[in-house]
Amino acid sequence: MTLAIDRNDPAIHAHVESYRRAMSAKRRQTLIGAVIFLVCVWLAAIGSEVDPGKFIENAWRFPKYILETMPTLRFATLGADMAEWFWGIKGWLKLLWQTILIAYTGTILGALGGFLLCFVAAANLGKSPVLRFATRRFLEFSRTVPEIVFALIFVIAFGLGPLPGMLAIAIHTMGAMGKLFSEVVENIDMKPVDGMTATGAGWWQVIRFAVVPQVLSNFASYSLLRFEINVRGASIMGFVGAGGIGQDLIEAIRKFYFTDISAILLLIILTVMLIDYGTERLRHALLSLEHGR
């Protein structure tokens, strides 16, 4: 059955006019927002001395440099060309393994520190406002200072090697994971917490039996994601002498060993891709287990 609509009905005309006014106001607000955004971008470009002309003039240098790092491969001598390209594969793989270990150890220590501090920083669990404020500021400091700056400081303190890189990644990871973990804790169901508290359980008992079971899978997922990020971060720790494959990469860049640059970058890219794929599967498996409960 078709419902007949009287187009001359004053109520219909009123609704149509109201809709037109609302859409006109929305389009006007969108246009104003776009103009403000473009003005802000323009002002930011002026403040940061961005020169579009210079960018356009020199943009060709980037692909030119990438092409220069690529070796000449011939089908007739492919094996010999590949062997020459990856002449340092044994040493590079050792440094790459060291890079992964730096990221792994830093992630474990940082996630453990974030785990211990997140409950104090959470607004729904932290009993002392002063302690919560101090913990949050400490986590902010830890994640605000770039990893490379921490690495420079630790190289001065502990000398060259993987230890400064691992410590730098651990501190930065602690700040980032503490923030993420505390946000997860603040969104838990408080009924188990209230029930445990009503039975006379202590604060740590409440955390252990009412909070941790709700957040553990999310914590593990975030830790795996952070491990991916830390592998990429650990790749440049060697730039300041903090271990890993970055030390050979920066040396090749400085000495214009073009084919070595592309070989090392290719190894790093393949490693990160494999780790990303593996951790992504693990994260999805953890989330599936959580939703399947």
Coordinates of C-alpha atoms in Angstrom, one line a residue:
M1 CA 0.0 0.0 0.0
T2 CA 1.3 3.4 -1.0
L3 CA 1.0 6.3 1.5
A4 CA -0.2 9.5 -0.2
I5 CA 1.7 12.6 0.8
D6 CA 0.2 16.0 0.3
R7 CA 3.1 18.2 -0.9
N8 CA 1.1 21.3 -0.1
D9 CA 0.8 20.4 3.5
P10 CA 2.2 23.3 5.6
A11 CA 3.8 20.8 8.0
I12 CA 5.7 19.2 5.1
H13 CA 6.9 22.5 3.9
A14 CA 8.1 23.4 7.4
H15 CA 10.1 20.2 7.7
V16 CA 11.6 20.7 4.2
E17 CA 12.6 24.2 5.0
S18 CA 14.0 23.2 8.4
Y19 CA 16.1 20.4 6.7
R20 CA 17.4 22.9 4.1
R21 CA 18.4 25.4 6.8
A22 CA 20.2 22.6 8.8
M23 CA 22.1 21.4 5.7
S24 CA 23.0 24.9 4.8
A25 CA 24.4 25.5 8.3
K26 CA 26.3 22.3 8.2
R27 CA 27.9 23.1 4.8
R28 CA 28.8 26.6 6.1
Q29 CA 30.4 25.1 9.2
T30 CA 32.3 22.6 7.1
L31 CA 33.6 25.3 4.8
I32 CA 34.6 27.5 7.7
G33 CA 36.4 24.6 9.3
A34 CA 38.2 23.7 6.1
V35 CA 39.3 27.4 5.7
I36 CA 40.6 27.5 9.3
F37 CA 42.4 24.2 8.8
L38 CA 44.1 25.4 5.6
V39 CA 45.1 28.7 7.3
C40 CA 46.6 26.8 10.2
V41 CA 48.6 24.6 7.8
W42 CA 49.8 27.7 5.9
L43 CA 50.9 29.4 9.2
A44 CA 52.6 26.2 10.4
A45 CA 54.5 26.0 7.0
I46 CA 55.6 29.6 7.4
G47 CA 56.7 29.0 11.0
S48 CA 58.6 25.9 10.1
E49 CA 60.2 27.6 7.0
V50 CA 58.8 25.1 4.6
D51 CA 59.7 26.0 1.1
P52 CA 57.5 24.3 -1.5
G53 CA 59.6 25.6 -4.3
K54 CA 62.7 24.0 -2.8
F55 CA 60.9 20.7 -2.3
I56 CA 59.7 20.6 -5.9
E57 CA 63.1 21.5 -7.1
N58 CA 64.9 18.8 -5.2
A59 CA 62.3 16.0 -4.9
W60 CA 64.0 14.1 -7.7
R61 CA 67.1 13.5 -5.4
F62 CA 65.3 11.1 -3.2
P63 CA 64.4 8.5 -5.8
K64 CA 67.8 9.1 -7.4
Y65 CA 69.6 8.2 -4.1
I66 CA 67.4 5.1 -3.7
L67 CA 68.3 3.9 -7.3
E68 CA 72.0 4.6 -6.6
T69 CA 71.9 2.2 -3.6
M70 CA 70.6 -0.7 -5.8
P71 CA 73.1 -3.1 -7.2
T72 CA 73.5 -4.1 -10.8
L73 CA 72.0 -7.6 -11.1
R74 CA 72.5 -9.7 -14.3
F75 CA 70.7 -12.9 -15.0
A76 CA 73.8 -14.7 -16.3
T77 CA 75.8 -13.9 -13.1
L78 CA 72.9 -13.5 -10.6
G79 CA 74.4 -15.8 -8.0
A80 CA 77.7 -13.9 -8.0
D81 CA 76.0 -10.5 -8.0
M82 CA 73.8 -11.5 -5.0
A83 CA 76.8 -12.8 -3.1
E84 CA 78.6 -9.5 -3.8
W85 CA 75.5 -7.5 -2.7
F86 CA 75.2 -9.5 0.6
W87 CA 78.9 -9.9 1.2
G88 CA 78.5 -9.1 4.9
I89 CA 75.4 -11.2 5.5
K90 CA 76.9 -13.2 8.5
G91 CA 77.8 -10.1 10.4
W92 CA 74.6 -8.3 9.5
L93 CA 72.5 -11.2 10.7
K94 CA 74.3 -11.2 14.0
L95 CA 73.7 -7.5 14.4
L96 CA 70.1 -8.0 13.3
W97 CA 69.6 -10.7 15.9
Q98 CA 71.1 -8.3 18.5
T99 CA 68.6 -5.7 17.4
I100 CA 65.7 -8.1 17.9
L101 CA 67.0 -9.0 21.4
I102 CA 67.4 -5.3 22.3
A103 CA 63.8 -4.7 21.3
Y104 CA 62.6 -7.9 23.0
T105 CA 64.3 -7.2 26.3
G106 CA 63.4 -3.6 26.3
T107 CA 59.7 -4.5 25.6
I108 CA 59.6 -7.0 28.5
L109 CA 61.2 -4.6 31.0
G110 CA 59.1 -1.7 29.8
A111 CA 55.8 -3.6 29.8
L112 CA 56.6 -4.9 33.3
G113 CA 57.2 -1.4 34.5
G114 CA 54.1 -0.1 32.9
F115 CA 52.1 -3.0 34.4
L116 CA 53.3 -2.2 37.9
L117 CA 52.6 1.6 37.6
C118 CA 49.3 1.5 35.6
F119 CA 47.2 0.5 38.6
V120 CA 48.5 3.5 40.6
A121 CA 47.9 5.8 37.6
A122 CA 44.4 4.7 37.0
A123 CA 41.7 7.1 38.3
N124 CA 39.4 4.3 39.4
L125 CA 41.9 2.4 41.4
G126 CA 44.5 4.9 42.6
K127 CA 43.8 5.7 46.3
S128 CA 46.2 8.6 46.7
P129 CA 45.7 11.6 44.3
V130 CA 49.3 12.8 45.0
L131 CA 50.7 9.4 44.1
R132 CA 48.5 9.1 41.0
F133 CA 49.6 12.6 39.9
A134 CA 53.3 11.8 40.4
T135 CA 53.0 8.4 38.6
R136 CA 51.3 10.0 35.6
R137 CA 53.9 12.8 35.4
F138 CA 56.7 10.2 35.6
L139 CA 55.1 8.1 32.8
E140 CA 54.7 11.3 30.7
F141 CA 58.4 12.1 31.1
S142 CA 59.4 8.5 30.2
R143 CA 57.4 8.6 26.9
T144 CA 58.0 12.2 26.0
V145 CA 61.8 12.1 25.8
P146 CA 62.8 10.4 22.5
E147 CA 64.4 7.0 22.7
I148 CA 67.5 8.2 20.8
V149 CA 68.0 10.9 23.5
F150 CA 67.9 8.3 26.3
A151 CA 70.3 6.2 24.3
L152 CA 72.8 9.1 24.0
I153 CA 72.6 9.6 27.8
F154 CA 73.1 6.0 28.5
V155 CA 76.0 5.7 26.1
I156 CA 77.8 8.4 28.0
A157 CA 76.9 6.6 31.3
F158 CA 77.6 2.9 30.4
G159 CA 79.7 3.1 27.2
L160 CA 79.0 1.7 23.7
G161 CA 77.1 -1.5 23.2
P162 CA 73.5 -2.8 23.3
L163 CA 72.9 -2.0 27.0
P164 CA 72.2 1.7 26.4
G165 CA 69.8 0.9 23.6
M166 CA 67.9 -1.7 25.7
L167 CA 67.6 0.7 28.6
A168 CA 66.4 3.5 26.3
I169 CA 63.7 1.4 24.8
A170 CA 62.7 0.0 28.2
I171 CA 62.1 3.5 29.7
H172 CA 60.2 4.8 26.6
T173 CA 58.2 1.6 26.5
M174 CA 57.3 1.9 30.2
G175 CA 56.0 5.4 29.7
A176 CA 53.9 4.4 26.6
M177 CA 52.6 1.1 28.0
G178 CA 51.8 2.6 31.4
K179 CA 49.6 5.1 29.7
L180 CA 47.8 2.5 27.6
F181 CA 47.5 0.0 30.4
S182 CA 46.0 2.7 32.8
E183 CA 43.4 3.6 30.2
V184 CA 42.4 -0.1 29.8
V185 CA 42.1 -0.4 33.6
E186 CA 39.9 2.8 33.8
N187 CA 37.4 1.1 31.5
I188 CA 37.0 -2.2 33.4
D189 CA 33.8 -3.4 35.0
M190 CA 33.9 -2.2 38.6
K191 CA 31.4 -4.7 39.9
P192 CA 34.1 -7.4 40.6
V193 CA 36.2 -4.7 42.3
D194 CA 33.3 -3.6 44.5
G195 CA 32.5 -7.2 45.4
M196 CA 36.1 -8.0 46.4
T197 CA 36.4 -4.9 48.4
A198 CA 33.1 -5.7 50.2
T199 CA 34.6 -9.1 51.3
G200 CA 37.5 -7.3 53.0
A201 CA 40.1 -8.0 50.3
G202 CA 43.3 -5.9 50.2
W203 CA 44.2 -3.6 47.4
W204 CA 46.7 -6.0 45.8
Q205 CA 44.2 -8.9 46.1
V206 CA 41.6 -6.8 44.3
I207 CA 44.1 -6.1 41.5
R208 CA 45.0 -9.8 41.3
F209 CA 41.6 -11.4 41.3
A210 CA 39.2 -8.6 40.1
V211 CA 41.2 -6.4 37.7
V212 CA 44.0 -8.5 36.1
P213 CA 41.6 -11.2 34.6
Q214 CA 39.7 -8.4 32.8
V215 CA 42.7 -6.6 31.3
L216 CA 45.3 -9.4 30.7
S217 CA 44.4 -10.1 27.1
N218 CA 44.5 -6.4 26.2
F219 CA 47.8 -5.9 28.0
A220 CA 49.3 -8.8 26.0
S221 CA 47.9 -7.4 22.7
Y222 CA 49.4 -3.9 23.4
S223 CA 52.7 -5.5 24.4
L224 CA 53.0 -7.3 21.1
L225 CA 52.1 -4.2 19.2
R226 CA 54.8 -2.3 21.1
F227 CA 57.3 -5.0 20.3
E228 CA 56.8 -4.3 16.6
I229 CA 57.4 -0.6 17.2
N230 CA 60.5 -1.3 19.3
V231 CA 62.1 -3.5 16.6
R232 CA 62.0 -0.5 14.3
G233 CA 63.3 1.8 17.0
A234 CA 66.1 -0.6 17.9
S235 CA 67.3 -0.5 14.3
I236 CA 68.5 3.0 14.7
M237 CA 70.0 2.7 18.2
G238 CA 73.3 1.9 16.5
F239 CA 73.4 5.5 15.1
V240 CA 74.6 6.7 18.5
G241 CA 76.6 3.5 19.4
A242 CA 73.8 1.8 21.3
G243 CA 74.1 -1.6 19.6
G244 CA 72.2 -3.3 16.8
I245 CA 72.4 -3.2 13.1
G246 CA 72.1 0.6 13.0
Q247 CA 75.8 0.9 13.6
D248 CA 76.6 -0.7 10.3
L249 CA 73.8 1.2 8.5
I250 CA 75.0 4.6 9.6
E251 CA 78.6 3.7 8.7
A252 CA 77.5 2.7 5.2
I253 CA 75.6 5.9 4.9
R254 CA 78.5 8.0 6.0
K255 CA 81.0 6.3 3.8
F256 CA 78.7 6.1 0.7
Y257 CA 78.7 2.3 0.6
F258 CA 75.5 2.4 -1.5
T259 CA 74.9 -1.3 -2.1
D260 CA 75.5 -2.0 1.6
I261 CA 72.8 0.5 2.5
S262 CA 70.2 -1.2 0.3
A263 CA 71.2 -4.7 1.6
I264 CA 70.9 -3.7 5.2
L265 CA 67.7 -1.9 4.7
L266 CA 66.2 -4.9 2.9
L267 CA 67.2 -7.1 5.8
I268 CA 65.6 -4.7 8.3
I269 CA 62.4 -4.4 6.2
L270 CA 62.0 -8.2 5.8
T271 CA 62.6 -8.8 9.5
V272 CA 60.1 -6.2 10.5
M273 CA 57.5 -7.6 8.0
L274 CA 57.9 -11.1 9.5
I275 CA 57.6 -9.8 13.1
D276 CA 54.6 -7.7 12.2
Y277 CA 52.9 -10.7 10.6
G278 CA 53.6 -13.0 13.5
T279 CA 52.6 -10.5 16.2
E280 CA 49.5 -9.6 14.3
R281 CA 48.4 -13.2 14.2
L282 CA 49.1 -13.5 17.9
R283 CA 47.1 -10.4 18.7
H284 CA 44.1 -11.6 16.7
A285 CA 44.3 -14.9 18.5
L286 CA 44.3 -13.2 21.9
L287 CA 41.4 -11.0 21.0
S288 CA 39.5 -14.1 19.6
L289 CA 40.0 -15.9 22.9
E290 CA 38.8 -12.9 24.9
H291 CA 35.6 -12.5 22.8
G292 CA 35.0 -16.2 22.8
R293 CA 34.8 -16.4 26.6

